[in-house]
Amino acid sequence: MRVDVIANVDNIRSEDFIQKSAVVIDVLRATSTMITALANGARGLLPVETVPEAQSKRSEHTFVGGERYYKKIPGFQAGNSPHDYMSEEIAGKLVILTTSNGTRGILKSQRASRVLAASFLNGTACGSALVSFDRDVILLCAGCRNDFSLEDGLCAGMIIDAMESILDQPLRLNDLGMAMKLAYNQCRHNLYETVMECSSAKQLVKLGFAHDVEYCTGVDTVPVVPAAKHDLVLTPLNLIGTAGR
Amino acid sequence: MRVDVIANVDNIRSEDFIQKSAVVIDVLRATSTMITALANGARGLLPVETVPEAQSKRSEHTFVGGERYYKKIPGFQAGNSPHDYMSEEIAGKLVILTTSNGTRGILKSQRASRVLAASFLNGTACGSALVSFDRDVILLCAGCRNDFSLEDGLCAGMIIDAMESILDQPLRLNDLGMAMKLAYNQCRHNLYETVMECSSAKQLVKLGFAHDVEYCTGVDTVPVVPAAKHDLVLTPLNLIGTAGR
């Protein structure tokens, strides 16, 4: 199996995903939020690109959330903090989410045979699902405004590490994948302290979201894998019985 | 001091270099070759973009070398192997060099207050020079055909590590800089084995240049720093007395 890590959404074309498993990683905070929403009973997640598009989907069956520049969009039911998606209010609802980069990553990877959303919260569960799919993998780091974000890269390293542990052999990696595996292994025992030095984390702390950084660096604390298959709606992957699919 | 690591030449604009020290890193093999040429008595290095431009500079005072797709250009005196620049033939000559990415990086960074060429061969000497210049730094990884190359990233990590050791305090780093520092520290004791897994190294081994990979992973073996200051010609930096300049 080959695993390529891509530094940001603009570094890849839609057609590069064909016949592969795609994983979108936006640790702070879009994919951590998606995982949290499904773990709290949302029936699905629909990522959309624009604010008007999100607004147009509002109904009694939906819960509309999102951010621009880390802040909640006026009139939306929630921002992009995972803590906004822990209430009973979202149970059974379709969550409509628009964020700066994370949702763009999911929309870009629609031509993959399967799209997963990953963060530290579900890293090992994702690695396990990817091994069971038995296809080449693209780990797409969402990044921040066209820049690489370290926390996303470290999560890619964590997923590679989990996959290699399960397979008990090294994967074929691109150069960025090798770099992220090395970087993750160097800081895996002080992940929170390392992520706190990243530019997104510093920005979130400044805006009063330090508790989000703490929550989002919890490793394997929410083993739910949001997944879509030739469809825009992500639902929880059934982790039992994914082999061979 | 702030140090930003940039993944490849296309990820930065010329004006981003203004008032900064720029370091171009193309471990396999352009900057390793430049260092080697100056250490063997070349009086300077002129990077040029095109093959005809290089050819037009040919004279009794020059030594014309370069590669495309790892191979020597027909009619040139040398390719891009550092081993081609170790003979007495180059002493006192101006080396004209055109390579796929390394020379592009140097041309791109012309607006920096100083441009250095770095590789593992001179990493600590480069770090020391950068500290003495006391300006913000851009470490530009040349990469390969728009892709990130791990060996260049690890060399950036090595330079950051050297600078922090000299300053005895952490630098302000961008997220990619933090990642490269972590990755370098994870593999610094088996650098050769790690670089041998990179895509450029594999390609070079396939083409019969395994000895180049071995030579280019020699840490601090050639403490000569090619440098240019508002000029296209790189000459050896005088490592004594760079403080405050």
XYZ file of C-alpha atoms in Angstrom, chain B residues 35-240:
206
model
C 29.938 23.866 -1.776
C 32.272 21.235 -3.209
C 33.268 23.431 -6.156
C 34.233 26.361 -3.911
C 36.079 24.041 -1.513
C 38.097 22.831 -4.498
C 39.232 26.278 -5.525
C 36.584 27.600 -7.915
C 36.666 31.393 -7.613
C 32.880 31.736 -7.799
C 29.589 30.199 -8.918
C 27.092 31.710 -11.300
C 23.710 29.956 -11.331
C 21.833 30.373 -14.616
C 18.374 29.267 -15.596
C 18.699 27.904 -19.120
C 21.045 25.664 -21.084
C 21.755 28.256 -23.847
C 22.538 30.865 -21.191
C 25.070 28.508 -19.602
C 26.595 27.689 -22.997
C 26.968 31.377 -23.864
C 29.199 31.904 -20.800
C 31.750 29.304 -21.856
C 35.335 30.626 -21.938
C 38.815 29.741 -20.704
C 37.901 31.333 -17.355
C 34.723 29.323 -16.794
C 33.724 25.734 -16.091
C 30.217 24.947 -17.339
C 28.129 22.291 -15.617
C 24.570 21.248 -15.045
C 21.846 18.653 -15.343
C 18.344 18.027 -16.484
C 16.499 15.019 -14.998
C 19.634 14.034 -13.065
C 21.728 13.732 -16.242
C 24.660 15.785 -17.560
C 23.741 18.181 -20.369
C 25.394 17.219 -23.687
C 28.440 19.393 -24.404
C 28.818 20.573 -20.804
C 32.088 20.058 -18.941
C 30.343 18.440 -15.972
C 26.990 17.227 -14.700
C 25.570 17.890 -11.244
C 27.589 15.310 -9.324
C 29.802 16.892 -6.645
C 32.429 14.365 -7.757
C 32.666 16.259 -11.083
C 33.855 19.337 -9.168
C 36.793 17.891 -7.271
C 39.463 18.070 -9.977
C 42.228 20.663 -10.283
C 40.566 21.749 -13.517
C 38.137 24.017 -11.677
C 40.705 25.916 -9.537
C 40.418 29.646 -10.201
C 37.470 29.199 -12.585
C 34.012 30.702 -12.436
C 31.606 27.747 -12.349
C 28.455 28.273 -14.445
C 25.748 25.948 -13.150
C 22.228 25.191 -14.338
C 20.133 22.588 -12.509
C 16.410 21.819 -12.354
C 15.536 23.402 -9.000
C 18.589 24.506 -7.013
C 19.603 27.338 -9.313
C 15.962 28.459 -9.635
C 15.888 28.825 -5.846
C 18.965 31.054 -5.853
C 17.602 33.235 -8.655
C 14.261 33.543 -6.847
C 15.884 34.743 -3.621
C 17.972 37.538 -5.158
C 16.151 40.240 -3.194
C 17.337 38.859 0.153
C 20.041 40.848 1.910
C 22.243 37.768 1.634
C 21.811 34.411 -0.134
C 23.601 31.281 1.081
C 23.757 27.780 -0.364
C 23.413 25.011 2.216
C 23.483 21.240 2.475
C 24.455 18.743 5.157
C 28.094 19.334 4.159
C 28.094 22.868 5.612
C 24.954 22.940 7.813
C 26.538 24.075 11.072
C 28.711 26.685 9.300
C 25.550 28.058 7.643
C 23.709 28.162 10.972
C 26.604 30.058 12.500
C 26.670 32.584 9.638
C 22.902 33.142 9.893
C 23.151 33.853 13.612
C 25.911 36.388 12.953
C 23.821 38.168 10.269
C 21.087 38.651 12.900
C 18.222 38.893 10.393
C 15.079 36.840 9.921
C 15.752 33.781 7.795
C 14.045 31.942 4.962
C 15.186 28.350 4.466
C 14.093 27.502 0.948
C 13.922 23.768 0.222
C 14.463 23.402 -3.517
C 12.507 20.146 -3.739
C 11.990 18.193 -6.907
C 9.582 19.148 -9.686
C 7.297 21.166 -7.356
C 7.344 18.440 -4.724
C 8.821 18.572 -1.245
C 12.068 16.587 -0.865
C 12.705 15.101 2.568
C 16.494 15.483 2.421
C 16.118 19.256 1.954
C 13.635 19.451 4.843
C 15.962 17.488 7.133
C 18.824 19.837 6.248
C 16.563 22.794 7.184
C 15.941 21.011 10.508
C 19.692 20.587 10.979
C 20.335 24.314 10.380
C 17.574 25.275 12.862
C 19.076 22.901 15.414
C 22.554 24.408 14.866
C 21.224 27.971 15.215
C 19.342 27.155 18.421
C 22.455 25.519 19.891
C 24.531 28.642 19.153
C 21.844 31.045 20.431
C 21.017 28.756 23.351
C 17.327 29.594 22.922
C 14.466 28.504 20.663
C 13.846 30.391 17.412
C 10.432 31.550 16.251
C 9.528 28.987 13.573
C 6.701 28.542 11.111
C 4.798 25.240 11.282
C 6.927 23.594 8.584
C 10.061 24.695 10.441
C 8.768 23.030 13.624
C 8.000 19.853 11.662
C 11.493 19.735 10.126
C 13.182 20.311 13.462
C 11.208 17.381 14.923
C 11.900 15.142 11.903
C 15.638 15.923 11.925
C 15.957 15.206 15.630
C 14.178 11.886 15.166
C 16.635 10.639 12.512
C 19.856 12.608 13.080
C 21.694 9.489 14.207
C 20.730 7.543 11.095
C 20.602 10.315 8.514
C 22.154 8.314 5.681
C 19.686 5.428 6.054
C 16.765 7.889 6.189
C 17.877 9.878 3.144
C 18.375 6.621 1.208
C 14.578 6.108 1.501
C 13.791 9.492 -0.133
C 12.565 9.581 -3.705
C 15.526 11.609 -5.086
C 18.046 9.268 -3.462
C 16.301 6.204 -4.879
C 16.366 7.788 -8.331
C 20.071 8.649 -8.005
C 20.941 5.123 -6.871
C 19.058 3.742 -9.867
C 21.099 5.993 -12.185
C 24.423 4.892 -10.652
C 24.991 7.834 -8.293
C 24.869 6.001 -4.935
C 28.298 7.477 -4.098
C 26.790 10.972 -4.431
C 24.081 10.190 -1.870
C 26.731 8.910 0.511
C 28.930 11.998 -0.007
C 25.999 14.448 0.290
C 24.896 13.031 3.656
C 28.282 13.779 5.217
C 27.443 16.175 8.051
C 29.729 19.224 8.365
C 32.390 17.626 6.211
C 32.926 20.729 3.980
C 32.577 23.897 6.097
C 32.530 26.319 3.145
C 29.510 28.622 2.751
C 28.731 29.872 -0.766
C 27.234 33.352 -0.381
C 26.036 36.204 -2.555
C 25.104 39.748 -1.597
C 23.020 41.675 -4.134
C 24.944 39.852 -6.812
C 24.416 36.640 -8.738
C 27.897 35.234 -8.126
C 28.344 33.081 -5.010
C 31.753 33.149 -3.373
C 33.021 31.545 -0.145
C 31.843 33.473 2.895
C 34.606 34.572 5.208
C 33.418 32.735 8.308
C 35.559 34.833 10.614
